[in-house]
Tab-separated table of C-alpha atoms and ligand atoms in Angstrom:
chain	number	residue	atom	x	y	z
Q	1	UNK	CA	-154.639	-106.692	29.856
Q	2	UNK	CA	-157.905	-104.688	28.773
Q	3	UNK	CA	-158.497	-101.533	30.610
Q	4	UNK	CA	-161.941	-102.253	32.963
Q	5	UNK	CA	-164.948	-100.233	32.601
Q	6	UNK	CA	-164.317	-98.600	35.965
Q	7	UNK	CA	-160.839	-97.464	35.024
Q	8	UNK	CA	-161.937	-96.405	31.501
Q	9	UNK	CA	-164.656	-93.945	33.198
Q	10	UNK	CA	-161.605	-92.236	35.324
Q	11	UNK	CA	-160.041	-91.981	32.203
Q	12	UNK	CA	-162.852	-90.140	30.165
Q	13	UNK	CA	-163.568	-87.897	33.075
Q	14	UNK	CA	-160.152	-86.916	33.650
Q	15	UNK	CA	-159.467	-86.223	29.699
Q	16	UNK	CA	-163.022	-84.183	29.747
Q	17	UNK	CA	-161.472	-81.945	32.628
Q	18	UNK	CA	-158.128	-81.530	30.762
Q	19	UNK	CA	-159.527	-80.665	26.888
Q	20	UNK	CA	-161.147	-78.681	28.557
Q	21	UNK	CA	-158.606	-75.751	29.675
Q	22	UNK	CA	-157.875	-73.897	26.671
Q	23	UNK	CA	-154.511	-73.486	25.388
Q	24	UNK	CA	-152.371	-76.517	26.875
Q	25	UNK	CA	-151.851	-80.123	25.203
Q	26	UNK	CA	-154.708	-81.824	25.880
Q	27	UNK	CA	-156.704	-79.177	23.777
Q	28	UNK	CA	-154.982	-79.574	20.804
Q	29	UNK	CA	-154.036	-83.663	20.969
Q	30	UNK	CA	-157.556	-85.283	21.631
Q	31	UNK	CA	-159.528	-82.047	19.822
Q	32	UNK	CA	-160.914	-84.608	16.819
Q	33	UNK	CA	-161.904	-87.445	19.387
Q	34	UNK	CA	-165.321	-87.770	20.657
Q	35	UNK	CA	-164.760	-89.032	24.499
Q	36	UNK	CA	-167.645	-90.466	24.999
Q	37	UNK	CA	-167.382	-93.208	22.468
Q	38	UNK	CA	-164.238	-94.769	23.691
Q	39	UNK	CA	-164.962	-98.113	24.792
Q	40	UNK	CA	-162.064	-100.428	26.261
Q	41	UNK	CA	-161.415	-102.336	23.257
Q	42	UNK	CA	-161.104	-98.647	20.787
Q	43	UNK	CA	-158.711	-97.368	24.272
Q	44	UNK	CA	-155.859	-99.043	22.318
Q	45	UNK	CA	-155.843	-96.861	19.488
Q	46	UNK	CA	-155.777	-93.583	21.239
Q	47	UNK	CA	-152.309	-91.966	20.387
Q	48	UNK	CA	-149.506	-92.403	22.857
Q	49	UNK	CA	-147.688	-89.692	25.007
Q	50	UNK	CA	-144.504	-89.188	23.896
Q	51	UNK	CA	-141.600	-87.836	26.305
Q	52	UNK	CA	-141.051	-85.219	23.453
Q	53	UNK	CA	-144.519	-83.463	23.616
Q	54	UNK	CA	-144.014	-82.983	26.796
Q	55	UNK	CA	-141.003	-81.544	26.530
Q	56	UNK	CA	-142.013	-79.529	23.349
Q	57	UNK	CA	-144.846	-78.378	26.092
Q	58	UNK	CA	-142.156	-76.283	28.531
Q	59	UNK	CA	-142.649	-75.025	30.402
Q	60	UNK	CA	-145.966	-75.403	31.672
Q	61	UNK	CA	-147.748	-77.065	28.165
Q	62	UNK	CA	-149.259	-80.143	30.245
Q	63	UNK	CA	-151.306	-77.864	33.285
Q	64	UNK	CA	-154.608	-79.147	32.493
Q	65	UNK	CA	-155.630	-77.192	35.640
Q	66	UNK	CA	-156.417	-73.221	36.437
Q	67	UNK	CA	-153.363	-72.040	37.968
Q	68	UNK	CA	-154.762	-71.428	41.274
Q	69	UNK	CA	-155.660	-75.373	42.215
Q	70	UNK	CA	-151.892	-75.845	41.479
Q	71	UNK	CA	-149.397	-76.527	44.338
Q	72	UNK	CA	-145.898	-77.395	43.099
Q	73	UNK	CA	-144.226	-78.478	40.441
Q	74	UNK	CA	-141.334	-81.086	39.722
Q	75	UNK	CA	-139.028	-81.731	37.181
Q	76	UNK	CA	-137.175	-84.516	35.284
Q	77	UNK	CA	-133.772	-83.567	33.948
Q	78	UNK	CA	-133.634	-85.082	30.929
Q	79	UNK	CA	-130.097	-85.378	29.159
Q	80	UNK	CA	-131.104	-83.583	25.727
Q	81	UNK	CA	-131.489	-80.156	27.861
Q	82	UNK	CA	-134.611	-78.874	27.738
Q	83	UNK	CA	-136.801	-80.331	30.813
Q	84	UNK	CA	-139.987	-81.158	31.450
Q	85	UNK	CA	-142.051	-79.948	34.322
Q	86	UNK	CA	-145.092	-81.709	35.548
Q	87	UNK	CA	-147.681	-79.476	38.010
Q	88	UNK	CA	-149.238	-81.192	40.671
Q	89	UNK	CA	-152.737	-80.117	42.658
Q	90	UNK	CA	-152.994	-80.928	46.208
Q	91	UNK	CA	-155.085	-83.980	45.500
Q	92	UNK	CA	-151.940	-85.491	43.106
Q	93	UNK	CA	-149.611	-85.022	46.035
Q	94	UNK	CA	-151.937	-86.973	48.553
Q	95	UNK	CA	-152.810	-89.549	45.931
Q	96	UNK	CA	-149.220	-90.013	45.710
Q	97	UNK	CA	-148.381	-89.792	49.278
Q	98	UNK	CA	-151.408	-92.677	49.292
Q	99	UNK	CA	-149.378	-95.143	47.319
Q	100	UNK	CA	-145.539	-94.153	48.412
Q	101	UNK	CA	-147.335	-95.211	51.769
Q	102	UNK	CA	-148.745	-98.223	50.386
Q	103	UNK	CA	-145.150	-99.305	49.260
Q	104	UNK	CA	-143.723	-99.142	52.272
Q	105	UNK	CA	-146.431	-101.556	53.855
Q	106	UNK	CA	-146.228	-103.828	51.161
Q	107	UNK	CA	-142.337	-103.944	52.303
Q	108	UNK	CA	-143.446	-104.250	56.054
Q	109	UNK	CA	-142.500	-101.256	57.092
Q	110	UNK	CA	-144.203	-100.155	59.811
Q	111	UNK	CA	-144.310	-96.757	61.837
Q	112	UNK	CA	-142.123	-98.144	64.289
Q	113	UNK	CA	-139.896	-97.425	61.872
Q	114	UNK	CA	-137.155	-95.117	61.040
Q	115	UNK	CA	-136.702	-94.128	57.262
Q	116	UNK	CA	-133.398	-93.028	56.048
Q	117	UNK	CA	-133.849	-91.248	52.593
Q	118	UNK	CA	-130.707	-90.719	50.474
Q	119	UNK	CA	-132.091	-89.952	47.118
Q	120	UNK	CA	-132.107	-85.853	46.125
Q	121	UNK	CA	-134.788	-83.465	47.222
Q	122	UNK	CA	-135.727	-80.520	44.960
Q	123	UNK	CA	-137.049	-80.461	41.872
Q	124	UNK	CA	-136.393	-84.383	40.879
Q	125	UNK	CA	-139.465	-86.524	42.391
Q	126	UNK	CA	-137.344	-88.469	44.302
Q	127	UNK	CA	-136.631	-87.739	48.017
Q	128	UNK	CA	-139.509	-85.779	48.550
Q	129	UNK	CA	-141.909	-88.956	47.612
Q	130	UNK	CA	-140.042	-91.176	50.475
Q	131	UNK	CA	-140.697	-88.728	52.568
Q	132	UNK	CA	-143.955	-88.139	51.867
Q	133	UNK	CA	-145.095	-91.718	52.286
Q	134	UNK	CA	-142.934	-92.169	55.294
Q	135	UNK	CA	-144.971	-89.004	56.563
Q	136	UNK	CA	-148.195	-90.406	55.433
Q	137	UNK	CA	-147.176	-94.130	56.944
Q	138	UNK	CA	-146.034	-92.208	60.268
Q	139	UNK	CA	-142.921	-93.377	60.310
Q	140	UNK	CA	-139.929	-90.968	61.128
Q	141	UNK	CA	-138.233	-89.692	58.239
Q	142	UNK	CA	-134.290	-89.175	58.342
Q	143	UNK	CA	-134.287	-86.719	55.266
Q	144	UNK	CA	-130.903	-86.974	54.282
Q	145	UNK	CA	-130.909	-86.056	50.797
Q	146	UNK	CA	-127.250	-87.718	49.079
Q	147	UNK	CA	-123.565	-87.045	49.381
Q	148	UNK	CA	-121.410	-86.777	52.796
Q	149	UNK	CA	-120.664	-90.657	53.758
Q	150	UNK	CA	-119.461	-89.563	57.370
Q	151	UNK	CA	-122.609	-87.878	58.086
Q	152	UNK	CA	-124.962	-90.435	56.502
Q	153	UNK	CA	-123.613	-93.715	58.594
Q	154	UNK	CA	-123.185	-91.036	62.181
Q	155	UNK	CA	-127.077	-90.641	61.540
Q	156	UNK	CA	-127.631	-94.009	60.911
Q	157	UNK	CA	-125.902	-95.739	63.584
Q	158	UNK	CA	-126.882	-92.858	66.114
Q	159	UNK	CA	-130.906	-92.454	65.034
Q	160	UNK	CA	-130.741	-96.088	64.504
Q	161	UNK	CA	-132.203	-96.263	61.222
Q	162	UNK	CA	-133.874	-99.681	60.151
Q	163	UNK	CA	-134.885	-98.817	56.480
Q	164	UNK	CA	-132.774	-97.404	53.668
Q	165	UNK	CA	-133.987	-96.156	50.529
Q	166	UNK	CA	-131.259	-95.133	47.845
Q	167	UNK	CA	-130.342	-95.805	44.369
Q	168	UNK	CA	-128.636	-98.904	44.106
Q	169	UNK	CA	-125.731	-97.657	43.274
Q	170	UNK	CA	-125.437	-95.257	46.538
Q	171	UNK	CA	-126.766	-98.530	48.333
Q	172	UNK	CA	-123.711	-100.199	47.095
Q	173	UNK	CA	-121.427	-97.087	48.233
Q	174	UNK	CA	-122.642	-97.438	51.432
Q	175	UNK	CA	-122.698	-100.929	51.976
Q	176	UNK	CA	-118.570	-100.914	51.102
Q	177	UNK	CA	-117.771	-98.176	53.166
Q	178	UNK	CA	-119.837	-100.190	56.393
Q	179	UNK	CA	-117.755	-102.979	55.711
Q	180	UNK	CA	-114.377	-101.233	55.067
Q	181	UNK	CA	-114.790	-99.240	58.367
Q	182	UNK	CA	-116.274	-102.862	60.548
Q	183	UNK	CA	-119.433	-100.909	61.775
Q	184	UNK	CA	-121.838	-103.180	60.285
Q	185	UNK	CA	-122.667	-104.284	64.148
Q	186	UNK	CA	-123.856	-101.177	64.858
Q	187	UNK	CA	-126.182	-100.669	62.063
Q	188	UNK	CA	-129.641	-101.232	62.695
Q	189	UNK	CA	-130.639	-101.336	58.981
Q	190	UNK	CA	-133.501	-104.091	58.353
Q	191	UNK	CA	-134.549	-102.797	54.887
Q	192	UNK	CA	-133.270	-101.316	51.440
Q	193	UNK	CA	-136.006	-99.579	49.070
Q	194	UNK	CA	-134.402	-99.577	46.163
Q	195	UNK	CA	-135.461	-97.303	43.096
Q	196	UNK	CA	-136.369	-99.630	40.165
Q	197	UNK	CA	-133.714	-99.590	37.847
Q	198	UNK	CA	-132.052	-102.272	35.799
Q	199	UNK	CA	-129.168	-103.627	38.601
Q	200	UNK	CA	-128.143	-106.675	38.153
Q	201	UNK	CA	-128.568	-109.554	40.796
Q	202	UNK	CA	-124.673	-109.579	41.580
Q	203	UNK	CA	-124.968	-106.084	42.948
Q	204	UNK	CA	-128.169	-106.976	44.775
Q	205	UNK	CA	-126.614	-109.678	46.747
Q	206	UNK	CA	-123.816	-107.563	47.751
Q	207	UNK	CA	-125.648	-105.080	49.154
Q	208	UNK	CA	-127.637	-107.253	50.874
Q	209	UNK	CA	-125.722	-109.723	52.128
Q	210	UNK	CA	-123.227	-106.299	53.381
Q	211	UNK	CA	-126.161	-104.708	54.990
Q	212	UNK	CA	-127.827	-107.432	55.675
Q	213	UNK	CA	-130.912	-106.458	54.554
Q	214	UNK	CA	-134.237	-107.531	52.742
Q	215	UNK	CA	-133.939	-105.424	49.601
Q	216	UNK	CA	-137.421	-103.928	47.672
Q	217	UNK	CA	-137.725	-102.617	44.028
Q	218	UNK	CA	-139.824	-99.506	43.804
Q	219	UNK	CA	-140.895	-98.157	40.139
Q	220	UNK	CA	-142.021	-95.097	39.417
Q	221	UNK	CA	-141.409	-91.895	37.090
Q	222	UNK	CA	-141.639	-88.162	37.036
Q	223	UNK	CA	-143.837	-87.769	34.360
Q	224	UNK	CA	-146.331	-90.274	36.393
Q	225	UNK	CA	-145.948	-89.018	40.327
Q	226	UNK	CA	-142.325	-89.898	40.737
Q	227	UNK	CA	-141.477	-93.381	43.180
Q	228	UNK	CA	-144.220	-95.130	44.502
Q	229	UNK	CA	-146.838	-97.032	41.715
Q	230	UNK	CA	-145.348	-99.792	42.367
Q	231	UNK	CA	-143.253	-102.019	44.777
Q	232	UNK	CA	-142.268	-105.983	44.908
Q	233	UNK	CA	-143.717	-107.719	48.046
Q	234	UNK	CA	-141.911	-110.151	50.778
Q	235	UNK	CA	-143.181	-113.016	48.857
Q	236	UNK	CA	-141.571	-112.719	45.380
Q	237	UNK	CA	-139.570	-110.274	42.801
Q	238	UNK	CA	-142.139	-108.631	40.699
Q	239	UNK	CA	-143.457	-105.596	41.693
Q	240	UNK	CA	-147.052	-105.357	42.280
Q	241	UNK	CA	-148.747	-101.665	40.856
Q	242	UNK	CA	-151.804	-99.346	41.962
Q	243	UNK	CA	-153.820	-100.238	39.403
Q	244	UNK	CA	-157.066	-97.854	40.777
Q	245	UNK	CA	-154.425	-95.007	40.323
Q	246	UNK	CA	-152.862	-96.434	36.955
Q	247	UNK	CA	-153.599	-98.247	33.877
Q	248	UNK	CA	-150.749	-100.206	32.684
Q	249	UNK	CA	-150.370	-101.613	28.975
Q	250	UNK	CA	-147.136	-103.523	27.783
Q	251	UNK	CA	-146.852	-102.894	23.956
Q	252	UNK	CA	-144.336	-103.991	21.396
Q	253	UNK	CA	-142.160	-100.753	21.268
Q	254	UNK	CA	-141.669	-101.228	17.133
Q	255	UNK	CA	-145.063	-102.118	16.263
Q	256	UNK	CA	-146.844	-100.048	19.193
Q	257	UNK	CA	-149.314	-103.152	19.490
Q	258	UNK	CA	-150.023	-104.475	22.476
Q	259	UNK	CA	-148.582	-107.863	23.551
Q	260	UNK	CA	-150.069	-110.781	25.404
Q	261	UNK	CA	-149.545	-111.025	28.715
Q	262	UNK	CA	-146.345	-112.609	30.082
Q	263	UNK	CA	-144.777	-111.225	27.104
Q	264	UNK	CA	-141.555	-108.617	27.296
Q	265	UNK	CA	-141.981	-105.115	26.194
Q	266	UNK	CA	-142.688	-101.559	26.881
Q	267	UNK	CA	-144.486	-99.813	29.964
Q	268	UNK	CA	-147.220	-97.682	28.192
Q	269	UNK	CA	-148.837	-95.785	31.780
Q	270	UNK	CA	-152.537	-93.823	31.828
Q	271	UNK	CA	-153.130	-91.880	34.678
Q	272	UNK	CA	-156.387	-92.337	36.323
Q	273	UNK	CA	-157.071	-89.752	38.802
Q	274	UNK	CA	-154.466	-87.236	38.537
Q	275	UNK	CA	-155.388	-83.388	37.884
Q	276	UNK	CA	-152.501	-81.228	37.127
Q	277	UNK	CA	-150.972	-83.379	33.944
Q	278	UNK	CA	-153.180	-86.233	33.440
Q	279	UNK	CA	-151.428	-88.996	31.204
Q	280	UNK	CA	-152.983	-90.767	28.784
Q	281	UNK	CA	-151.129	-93.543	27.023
Q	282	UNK	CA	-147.604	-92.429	28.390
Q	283	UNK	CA	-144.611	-94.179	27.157
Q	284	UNK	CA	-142.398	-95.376	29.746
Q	285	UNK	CA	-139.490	-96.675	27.285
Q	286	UNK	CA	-138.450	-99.018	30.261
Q	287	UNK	CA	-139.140	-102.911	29.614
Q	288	UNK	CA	-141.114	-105.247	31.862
Q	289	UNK	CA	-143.804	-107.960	31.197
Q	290	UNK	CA	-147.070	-108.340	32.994
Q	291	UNK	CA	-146.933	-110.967	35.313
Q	292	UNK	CA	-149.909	-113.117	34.914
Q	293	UNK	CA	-150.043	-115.580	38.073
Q	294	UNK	CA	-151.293	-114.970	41.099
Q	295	UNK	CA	-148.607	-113.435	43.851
Q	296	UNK	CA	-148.271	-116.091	46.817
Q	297	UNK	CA	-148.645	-113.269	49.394
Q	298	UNK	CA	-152.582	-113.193	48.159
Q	299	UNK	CA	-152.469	-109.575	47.225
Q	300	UNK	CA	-154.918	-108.961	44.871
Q	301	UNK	CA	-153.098	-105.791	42.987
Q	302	UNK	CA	-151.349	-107.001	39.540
Q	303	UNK	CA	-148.023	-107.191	39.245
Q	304	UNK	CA	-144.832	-106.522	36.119
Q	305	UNK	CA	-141.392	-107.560	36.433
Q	306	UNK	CA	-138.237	-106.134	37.695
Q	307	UNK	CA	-137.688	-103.583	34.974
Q	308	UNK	CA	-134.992	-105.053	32.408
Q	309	UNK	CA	-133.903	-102.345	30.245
Q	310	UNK	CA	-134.900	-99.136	27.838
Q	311	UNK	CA	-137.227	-100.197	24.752
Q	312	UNK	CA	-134.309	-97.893	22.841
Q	313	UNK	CA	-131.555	-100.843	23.284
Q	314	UNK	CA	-133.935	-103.500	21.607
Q	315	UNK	CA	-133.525	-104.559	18.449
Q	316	UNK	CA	-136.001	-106.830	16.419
Q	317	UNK	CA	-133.737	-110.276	14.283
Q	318	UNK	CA	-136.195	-112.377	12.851
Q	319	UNK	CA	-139.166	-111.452	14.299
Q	320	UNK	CA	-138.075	-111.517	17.690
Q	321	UNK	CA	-137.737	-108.915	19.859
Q	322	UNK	CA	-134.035	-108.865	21.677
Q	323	UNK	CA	-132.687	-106.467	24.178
Q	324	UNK	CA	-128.965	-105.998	25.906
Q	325	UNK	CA	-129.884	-107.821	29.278
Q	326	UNK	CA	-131.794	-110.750	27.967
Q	327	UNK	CA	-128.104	-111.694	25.866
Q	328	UNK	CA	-126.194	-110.848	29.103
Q	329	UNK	CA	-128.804	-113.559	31.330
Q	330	UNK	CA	-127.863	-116.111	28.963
Q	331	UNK	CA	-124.402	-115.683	28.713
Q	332	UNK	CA	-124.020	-115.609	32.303
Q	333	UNK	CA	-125.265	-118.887	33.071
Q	334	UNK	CA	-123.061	-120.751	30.693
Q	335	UNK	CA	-119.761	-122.026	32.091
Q	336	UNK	CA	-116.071	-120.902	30.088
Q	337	UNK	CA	-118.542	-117.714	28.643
Q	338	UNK	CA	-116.359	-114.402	30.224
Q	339	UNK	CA	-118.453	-111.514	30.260
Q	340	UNK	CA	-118.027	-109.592	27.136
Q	341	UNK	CA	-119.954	-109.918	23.865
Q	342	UNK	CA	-120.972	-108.616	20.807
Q	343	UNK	CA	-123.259	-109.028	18.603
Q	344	UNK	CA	-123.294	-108.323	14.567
Q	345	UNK	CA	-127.060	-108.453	12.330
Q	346	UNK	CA	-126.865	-108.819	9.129
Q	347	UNK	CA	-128.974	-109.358	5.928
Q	348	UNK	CA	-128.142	-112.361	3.549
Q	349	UNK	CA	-129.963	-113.769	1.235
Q	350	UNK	CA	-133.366	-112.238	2.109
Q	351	UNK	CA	-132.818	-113.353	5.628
Q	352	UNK	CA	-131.117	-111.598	9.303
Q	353	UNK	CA	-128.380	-113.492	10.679
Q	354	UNK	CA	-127.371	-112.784	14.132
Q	355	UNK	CA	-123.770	-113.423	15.379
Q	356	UNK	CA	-122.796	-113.437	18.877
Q	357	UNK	CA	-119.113	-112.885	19.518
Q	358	UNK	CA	-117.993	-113.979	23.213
Q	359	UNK	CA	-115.165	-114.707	25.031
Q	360	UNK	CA	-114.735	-117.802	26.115
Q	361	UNK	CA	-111.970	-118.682	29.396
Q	362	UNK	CA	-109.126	-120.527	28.410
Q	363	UNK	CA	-109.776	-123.574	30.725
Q	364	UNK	CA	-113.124	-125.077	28.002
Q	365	UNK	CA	-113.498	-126.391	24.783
Q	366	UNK	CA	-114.012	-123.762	21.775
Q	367	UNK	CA	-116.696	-126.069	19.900
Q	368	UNK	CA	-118.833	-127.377	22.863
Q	369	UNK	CA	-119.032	-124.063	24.748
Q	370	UNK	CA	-120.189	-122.361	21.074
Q	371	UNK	CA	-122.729	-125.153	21.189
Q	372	UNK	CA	-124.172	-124.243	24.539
Q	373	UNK	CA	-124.388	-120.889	23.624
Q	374	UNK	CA	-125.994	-121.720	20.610
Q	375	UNK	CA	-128.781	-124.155	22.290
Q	376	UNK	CA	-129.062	-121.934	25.251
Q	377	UNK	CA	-130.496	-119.131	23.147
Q	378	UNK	CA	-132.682	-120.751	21.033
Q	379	UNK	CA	-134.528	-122.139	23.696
Q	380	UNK	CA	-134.451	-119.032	26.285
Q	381	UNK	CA	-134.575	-116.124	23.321
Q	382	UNK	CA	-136.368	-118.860	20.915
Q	383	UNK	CA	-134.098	-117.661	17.974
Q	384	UNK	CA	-131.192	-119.465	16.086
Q	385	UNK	CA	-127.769	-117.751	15.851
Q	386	UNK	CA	-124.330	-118.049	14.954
Q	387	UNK	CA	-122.447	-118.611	18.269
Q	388	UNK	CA	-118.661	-117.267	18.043
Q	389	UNK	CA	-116.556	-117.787	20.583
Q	390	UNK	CA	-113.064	-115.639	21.169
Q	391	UNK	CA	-110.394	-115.294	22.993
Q	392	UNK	CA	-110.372	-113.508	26.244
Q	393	UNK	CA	-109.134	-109.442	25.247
Q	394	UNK	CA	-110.099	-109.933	21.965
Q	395	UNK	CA	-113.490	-108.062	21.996
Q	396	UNK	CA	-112.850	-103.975	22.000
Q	397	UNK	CA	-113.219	-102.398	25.787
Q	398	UNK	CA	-114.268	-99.062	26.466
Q	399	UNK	CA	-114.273	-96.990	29.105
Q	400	UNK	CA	-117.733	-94.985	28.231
Q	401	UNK	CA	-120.529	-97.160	27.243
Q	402	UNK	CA	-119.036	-100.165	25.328
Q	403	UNK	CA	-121.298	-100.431	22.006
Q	404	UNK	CA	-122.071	-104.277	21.695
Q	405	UNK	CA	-125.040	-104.161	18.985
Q	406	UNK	CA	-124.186	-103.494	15.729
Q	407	UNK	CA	-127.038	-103.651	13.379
Q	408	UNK	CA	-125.811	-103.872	9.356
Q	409	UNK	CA	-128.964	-104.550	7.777
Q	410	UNK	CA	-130.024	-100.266	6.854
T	1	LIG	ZN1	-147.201	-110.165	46.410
């Protein structure tokens, strides 16, 4: 998707504002490129926004505004240590109030309704963007912040909250403990807003089919607002985006190229209007596709897929692009396939060779469920591999993060 000439102009103005103040990022990044003379096919070829530059940038590298227009900052942890804050002017927190309340209409909240909001406050983005578009929507807020099960369901039942917005794994928590304690009939819960990570659809059913709720997928990121650019409708899964607040570009995360539309790879997110840490170019490392056709519910904004994992898992066999979850998707639709895998690249004979180790359940035949794997992911992945099935408890299990992808070609 090319950026349009409207969004382009946002761009340029808000990267004139930013060189602009001396000393910070922006100054030293874009100082050999004339502004004026990007056009929207040469936008392509700016440099990215890494995660590290703004990290290298700490504290307060990325203000591209005088001190005094800024009104708060947040923060994204980050594992590695160091984090990264991102300033915000007063017009960043009502152009994100603007779209967190946007979100929840899109879901059909209303406000009538009465917003329960588990995720943190503080620093992290998170609970402080549901309740600023449930403030913004007018809808009562419930700000409950995580942690203390007995508290969280007394609230709920006695404030009668009808929309829940969690991770998906507190979602879950709370879903089991409703059932294990046989309240469920007096929760008044119509609505889960979920924040966008990969979950798979097992998990989603439980929790809604426990709550019995309609469940929404909200994306968003620190470095870009927090929660709240985008949200899936009633009508289908993807999630549609704010595209007069964002510019979104999926790119091949090896090559950096953008891909066609419809195609799998990494968020790259621009920032349009936003003052204290504009954004051009921003890679998201989280994987999603454009989705191309029209959303039944008629809603004009565009729209990318549920978010199906970090561009750092992928690996590239053949010319293909392959990630964690798209092996898992295929695997789980074959019958006598268990759920364990791994998977083994390696370089013969000037070519990559891909074997896929599974475990296959003692009730099916070795050679015809290798041949469905086999078939399966040539025509879903469109690449040819070795299948090899196993016996269940044959593959290694760990209890960290099992490594399944073990790349022997460097
Ligand atoms: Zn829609």
């Amino acid at each position: 998707m090319k950026i349009k000439n409207e969004q382009l102009e946002l761009v340029k103005k808000s990267l004139k504002a930013a060189v602009s103040h001396k000393g910070n990022l922006y100054e030293k990044k874009y100082a050999d490129i004339d502004i004026d003379a990007i056009t929207a096919d040469s936008f392509c070829e700016l440099p990215f926004t890494e995660k590290s530059e703004l990290r290298e940038g700490y504290p307060l590298g990325v203000q591209a505004v005088d001190d005094e227009k800024i009104v708060r900052i947040h923060s994204s942890s980050g594992t590695t240590g160091t984090p990264i804050i991102i300033p915000y002017t007063q017009k960043d927190v009502d152009d994100w109030a603007e779209m967190f309340s946007r979100c929840y209409s899109m879901a059909g909240i209303t406000n009538k309704d009465r917003i329960h909001i588990t995720p943190g406050y503080g620093l992290w983005t998170a609970g402080i963007g549901f309740q600023l578009g449930c403030e913004r929507l007018g809808a009562m807020a419930i700000p409950m912040g995580p942690g203390n099960t007995d508290k969280q369901l007394k609230m709920m039942i006695d404030l009668e909250s009808t929309v829940l917005c969690a991770t998906s794994s507190y979602a879950l928590l709370l879903a089991e403990e409703i059932a294990k304690r046989g309240i469920r009939d007096k929760i008044k819960l119509k609505k889960g807003v979920i924040g966008s990570e990969r979950w798979g659809d097992k998990m989603r059913m439980r929790i809604a089919d426990e709550l019995g709720v309609e469940l929404y997928d909200i994306y968003g990121l620190t470095e870009i607002y927090g929660p709240g650019i985008g949200i899936n409708c009633a009508a289908d899964a993807p999630m549609h985006y704010w595209d007069d607040y964002i510019f979104l570009e999926i790119i091949d995360p090896k090559t950096g190229k953008n891909v066609e539309d419809g195609q799998i790879g990494e968020i790259v997110i621009t920032t349009l209007k936003k003052e204290g840490a504009p954004l051009i170019r921003y890679r998201t490392h989280d994987l999603s596709r454009i989705v191309p056709e029209k959303c039944p519910c008629g809603c004009k904004f565009p729209r990318i897929d549920r978010i199906i994992g970090r561009s750092d898992d992928m690996i590239k066999v053949k010319g293909v692009n392959i990630y964690p979850g798209q092996i898992e998707d295929v695997l789980k639709n074959i019958d006598g396939v268990s759920s364990e895998y791994q998977v083994m690249i390696d370089h013969l004979d000037g070519k990559d060779i891909m074997t896929l180790f599974f475990e296959r359940t003692p009730d099916c035949v070795k050679e015809e469920v290798e041949r469905a794997v086999g078939e399966q992911f040539k025509s879903k992945v469109g690449l040819k591999i070795v299948p090899k099935s196993v016996t269940i408890g044959e593959l290694p299990r760990s209890e960290k993060k099992t490594t399944r992808i073990f790349d022997n070609r460097y």
